[in-house]
PDB file of C-alpha atoms in Angstrom:
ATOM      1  CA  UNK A 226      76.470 127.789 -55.179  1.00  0.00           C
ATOM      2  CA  UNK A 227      74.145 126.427 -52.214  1.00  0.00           C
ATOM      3  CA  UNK A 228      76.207 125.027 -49.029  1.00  0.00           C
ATOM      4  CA  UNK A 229      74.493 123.583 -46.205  1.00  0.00           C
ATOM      5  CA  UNK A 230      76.332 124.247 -42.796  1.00  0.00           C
ATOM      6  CA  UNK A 231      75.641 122.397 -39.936  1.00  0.00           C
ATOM      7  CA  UNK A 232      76.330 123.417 -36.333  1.00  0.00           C
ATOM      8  CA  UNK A 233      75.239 122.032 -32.771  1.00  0.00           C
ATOM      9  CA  UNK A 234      75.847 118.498 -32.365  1.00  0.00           C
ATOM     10  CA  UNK A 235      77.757 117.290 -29.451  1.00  0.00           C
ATOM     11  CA  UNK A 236      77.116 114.304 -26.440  1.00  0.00           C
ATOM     12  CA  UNK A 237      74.549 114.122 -24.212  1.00  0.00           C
ATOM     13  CA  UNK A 238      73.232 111.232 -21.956  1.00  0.00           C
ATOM     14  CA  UNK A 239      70.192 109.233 -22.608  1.00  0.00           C
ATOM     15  CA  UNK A 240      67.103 111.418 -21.924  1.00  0.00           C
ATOM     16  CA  UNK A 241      69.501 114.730 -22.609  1.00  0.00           C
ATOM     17  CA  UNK A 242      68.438 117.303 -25.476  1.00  0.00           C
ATOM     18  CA  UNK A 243      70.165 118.857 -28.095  1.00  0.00           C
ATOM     19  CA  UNK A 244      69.492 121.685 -30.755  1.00  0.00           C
ATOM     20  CA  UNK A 245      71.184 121.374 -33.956  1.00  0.00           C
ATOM     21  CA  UNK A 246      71.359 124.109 -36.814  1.00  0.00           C
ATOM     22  CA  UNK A 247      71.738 124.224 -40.630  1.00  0.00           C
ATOM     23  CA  UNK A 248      72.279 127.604 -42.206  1.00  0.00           C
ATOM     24  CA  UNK A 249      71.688 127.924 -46.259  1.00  0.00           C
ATOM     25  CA  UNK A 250      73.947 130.436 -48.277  1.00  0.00           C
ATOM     26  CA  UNK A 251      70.663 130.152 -50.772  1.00  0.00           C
ATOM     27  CA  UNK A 252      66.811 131.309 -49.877  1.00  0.00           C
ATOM     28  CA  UNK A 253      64.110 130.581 -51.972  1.00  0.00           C
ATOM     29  CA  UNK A 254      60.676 131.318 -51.833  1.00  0.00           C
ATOM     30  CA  UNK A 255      59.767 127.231 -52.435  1.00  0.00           C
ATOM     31  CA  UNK A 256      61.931 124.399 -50.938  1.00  0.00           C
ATOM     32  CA  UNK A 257      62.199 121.057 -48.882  1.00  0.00           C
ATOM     33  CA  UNK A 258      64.352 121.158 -46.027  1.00  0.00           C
ATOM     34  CA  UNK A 259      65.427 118.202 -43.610  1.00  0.00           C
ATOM     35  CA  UNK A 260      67.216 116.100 -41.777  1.00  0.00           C
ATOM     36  CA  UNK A 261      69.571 112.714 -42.710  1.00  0.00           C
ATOM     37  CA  UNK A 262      70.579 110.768 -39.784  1.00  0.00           C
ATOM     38  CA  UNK A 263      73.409 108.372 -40.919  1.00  0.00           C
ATOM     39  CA  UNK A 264      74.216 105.671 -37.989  1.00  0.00           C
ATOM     40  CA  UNK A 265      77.747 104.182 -37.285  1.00  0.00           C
ATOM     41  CA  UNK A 266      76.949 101.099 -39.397  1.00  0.00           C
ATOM     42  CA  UNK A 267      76.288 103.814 -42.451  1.00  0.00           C
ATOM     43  CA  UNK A 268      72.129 103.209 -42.182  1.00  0.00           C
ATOM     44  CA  UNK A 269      70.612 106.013 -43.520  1.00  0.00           C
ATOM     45  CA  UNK A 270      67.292 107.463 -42.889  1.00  0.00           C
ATOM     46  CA  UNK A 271      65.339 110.725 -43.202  1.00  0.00           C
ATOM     47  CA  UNK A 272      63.755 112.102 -39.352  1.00  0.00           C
ATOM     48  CA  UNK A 273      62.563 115.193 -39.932  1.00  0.00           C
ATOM     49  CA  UNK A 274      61.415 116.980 -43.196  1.00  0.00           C
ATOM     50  CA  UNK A 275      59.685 120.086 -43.636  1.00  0.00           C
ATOM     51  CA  UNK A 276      58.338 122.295 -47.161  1.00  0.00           C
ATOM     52  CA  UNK A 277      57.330 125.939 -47.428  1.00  0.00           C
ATOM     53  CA  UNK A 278      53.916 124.832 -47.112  1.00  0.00           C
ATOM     54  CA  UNK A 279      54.685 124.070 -43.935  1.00  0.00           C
ATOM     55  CA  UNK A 280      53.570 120.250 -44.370  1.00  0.00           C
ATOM     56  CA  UNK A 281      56.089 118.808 -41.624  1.00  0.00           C
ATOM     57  CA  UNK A 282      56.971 114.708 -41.661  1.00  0.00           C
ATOM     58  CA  UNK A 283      58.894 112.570 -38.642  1.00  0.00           C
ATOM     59  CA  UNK A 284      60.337 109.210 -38.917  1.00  0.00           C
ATOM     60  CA  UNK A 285      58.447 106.802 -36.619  1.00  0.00           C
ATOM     61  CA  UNK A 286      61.415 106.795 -34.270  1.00  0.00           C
ATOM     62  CA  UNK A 287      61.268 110.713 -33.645  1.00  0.00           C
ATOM     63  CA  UNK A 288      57.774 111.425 -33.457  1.00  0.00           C
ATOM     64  CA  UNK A 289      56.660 113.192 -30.479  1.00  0.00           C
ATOM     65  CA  UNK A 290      60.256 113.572 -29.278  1.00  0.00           C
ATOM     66  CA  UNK A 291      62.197 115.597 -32.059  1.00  0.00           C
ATOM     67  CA  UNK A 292      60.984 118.856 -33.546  1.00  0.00           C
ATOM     68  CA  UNK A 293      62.121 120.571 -37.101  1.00  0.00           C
ATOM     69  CA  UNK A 294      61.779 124.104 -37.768  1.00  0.00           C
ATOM     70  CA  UNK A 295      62.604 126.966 -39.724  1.00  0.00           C
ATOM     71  CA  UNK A 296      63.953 130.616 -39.308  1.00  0.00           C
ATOM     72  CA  UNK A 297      63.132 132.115 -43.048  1.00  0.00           C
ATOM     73  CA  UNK A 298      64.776 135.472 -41.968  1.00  0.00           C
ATOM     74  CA  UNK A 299      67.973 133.611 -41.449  1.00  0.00           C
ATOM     75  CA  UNK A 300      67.522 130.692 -43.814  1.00  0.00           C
ATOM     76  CA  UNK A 301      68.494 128.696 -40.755  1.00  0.00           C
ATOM     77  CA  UNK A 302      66.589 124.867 -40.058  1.00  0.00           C
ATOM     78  CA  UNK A 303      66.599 123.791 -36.642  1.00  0.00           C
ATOM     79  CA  UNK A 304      66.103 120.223 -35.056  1.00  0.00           C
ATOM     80  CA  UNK A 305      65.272 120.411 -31.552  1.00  0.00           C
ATOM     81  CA  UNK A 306      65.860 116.796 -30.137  1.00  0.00           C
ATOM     82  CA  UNK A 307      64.542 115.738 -26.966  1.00  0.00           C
ATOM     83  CA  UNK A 308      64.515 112.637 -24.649  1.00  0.00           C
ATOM     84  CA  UNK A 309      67.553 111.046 -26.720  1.00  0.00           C
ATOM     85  CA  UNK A 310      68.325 107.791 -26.668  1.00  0.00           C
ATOM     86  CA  UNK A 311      71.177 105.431 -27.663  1.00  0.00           C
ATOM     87  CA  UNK A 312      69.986 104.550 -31.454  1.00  0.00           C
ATOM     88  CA  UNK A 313      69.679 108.350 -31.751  1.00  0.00           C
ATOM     89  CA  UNK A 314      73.140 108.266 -32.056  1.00  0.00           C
ATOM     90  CA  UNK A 315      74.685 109.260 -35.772  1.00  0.00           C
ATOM     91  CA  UNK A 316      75.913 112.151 -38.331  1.00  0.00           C
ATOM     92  CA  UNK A 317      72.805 114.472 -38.693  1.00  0.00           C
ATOM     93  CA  UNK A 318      72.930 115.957 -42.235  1.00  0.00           C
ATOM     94  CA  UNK A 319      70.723 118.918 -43.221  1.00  0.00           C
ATOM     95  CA  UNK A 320      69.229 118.289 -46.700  1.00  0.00           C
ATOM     96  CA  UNK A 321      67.629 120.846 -49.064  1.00  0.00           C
ATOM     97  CA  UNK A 322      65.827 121.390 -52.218  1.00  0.00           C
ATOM     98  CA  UNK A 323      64.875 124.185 -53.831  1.00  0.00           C
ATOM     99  CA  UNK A 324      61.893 123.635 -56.373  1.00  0.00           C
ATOM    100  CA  UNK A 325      58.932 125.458 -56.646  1.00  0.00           C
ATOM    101  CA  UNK A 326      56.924 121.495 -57.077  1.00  0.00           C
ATOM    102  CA  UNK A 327      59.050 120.151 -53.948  1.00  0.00           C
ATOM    103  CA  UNK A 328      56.538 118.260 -51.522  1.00  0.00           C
ATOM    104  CA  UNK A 329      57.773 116.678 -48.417  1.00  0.00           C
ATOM    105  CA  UNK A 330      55.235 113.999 -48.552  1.00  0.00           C
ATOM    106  CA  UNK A 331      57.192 112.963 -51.853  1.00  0.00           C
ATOM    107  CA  UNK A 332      60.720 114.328 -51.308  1.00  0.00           C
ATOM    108  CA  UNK A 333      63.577 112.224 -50.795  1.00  0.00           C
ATOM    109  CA  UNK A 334      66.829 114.172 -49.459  1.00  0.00           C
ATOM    110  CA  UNK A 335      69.188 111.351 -50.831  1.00  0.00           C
ATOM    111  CA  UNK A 336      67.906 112.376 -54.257  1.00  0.00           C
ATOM    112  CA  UNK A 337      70.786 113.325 -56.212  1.00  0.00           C
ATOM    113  CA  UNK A 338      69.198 116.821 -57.166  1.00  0.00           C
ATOM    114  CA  UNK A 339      69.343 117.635 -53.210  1.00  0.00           C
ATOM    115  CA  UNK A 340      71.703 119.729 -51.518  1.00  0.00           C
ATOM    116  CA  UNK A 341      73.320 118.350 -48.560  1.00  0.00           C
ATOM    117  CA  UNK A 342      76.071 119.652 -45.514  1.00  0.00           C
ATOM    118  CA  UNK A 343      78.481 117.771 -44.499  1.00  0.00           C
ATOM    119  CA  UNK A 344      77.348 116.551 -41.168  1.00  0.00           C
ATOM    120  CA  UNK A 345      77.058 116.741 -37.204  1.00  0.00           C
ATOM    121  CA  UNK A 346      78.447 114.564 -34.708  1.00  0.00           C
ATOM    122  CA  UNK A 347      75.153 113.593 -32.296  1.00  0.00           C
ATOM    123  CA  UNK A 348      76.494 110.981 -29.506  1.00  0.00           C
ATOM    124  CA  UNK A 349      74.417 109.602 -27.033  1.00  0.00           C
ATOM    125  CA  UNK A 350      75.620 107.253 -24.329  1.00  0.00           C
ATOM    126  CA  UNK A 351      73.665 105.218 -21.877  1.00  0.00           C
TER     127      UNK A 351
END
């Protein structure tokens, strides 16, 4: 059975960083791995996805200040978030399928076929 466990989250000010962490109990050789924010009004939306092609996709609002990556050794994903603001503020749920056809360009982590943690706390206050 694959669980997703996040770790990391926490409060910070505005213009504070964070690291978050997701650690797999599964490792395959082809996957899509990411990152769900999910506000306090229960808006949804996808930040940071990566594949094992290494094709790696932001959200418009994280460019240039958020960065995903992966540890294969430790089947750990990372999301190192910089210069956060306010609307930064949410759940941050680690997302991940394993399929040897799975694209980030074309992936959606609220698929129902994806694998997905429970969630970490990310507050940021003005």
């Amino acid at each position: 059975q694959v669980r997703l466990e996040e770790s990391g989250g926490g409060s910070v000010q505005a213009g504070g960083s964070l690291r978050i962490s997701c650690t797999s109990t599964y490792a395959y050789r082809n996957y899509c791995m990411g990152w769900i924010r999910q506000t306090p009004m229960k808006e949804r939306e996808a930040v940071a996805l990566l594949d094992s092609t290494g094709t790696i996709i932001y959200s418009d609002s994280v460019k240039d200040r958020f960065t995903i990556s992966i540890d294969n050794a430790k089947n750990t994903l990372f999301l190192q978030m910089n210069s956060l603001k306010p609307h930064d503020t949410g759940t941050y749920i680690c997302a991940a399928q394993y399929w040897d056809r799975c694209s980030a360009s074309s992936w959606s982590p609220d698929d129902r076929s994806t694998y997905r943690g429970q969630g970490t706390q990310v507050t940021v206050s003005s």
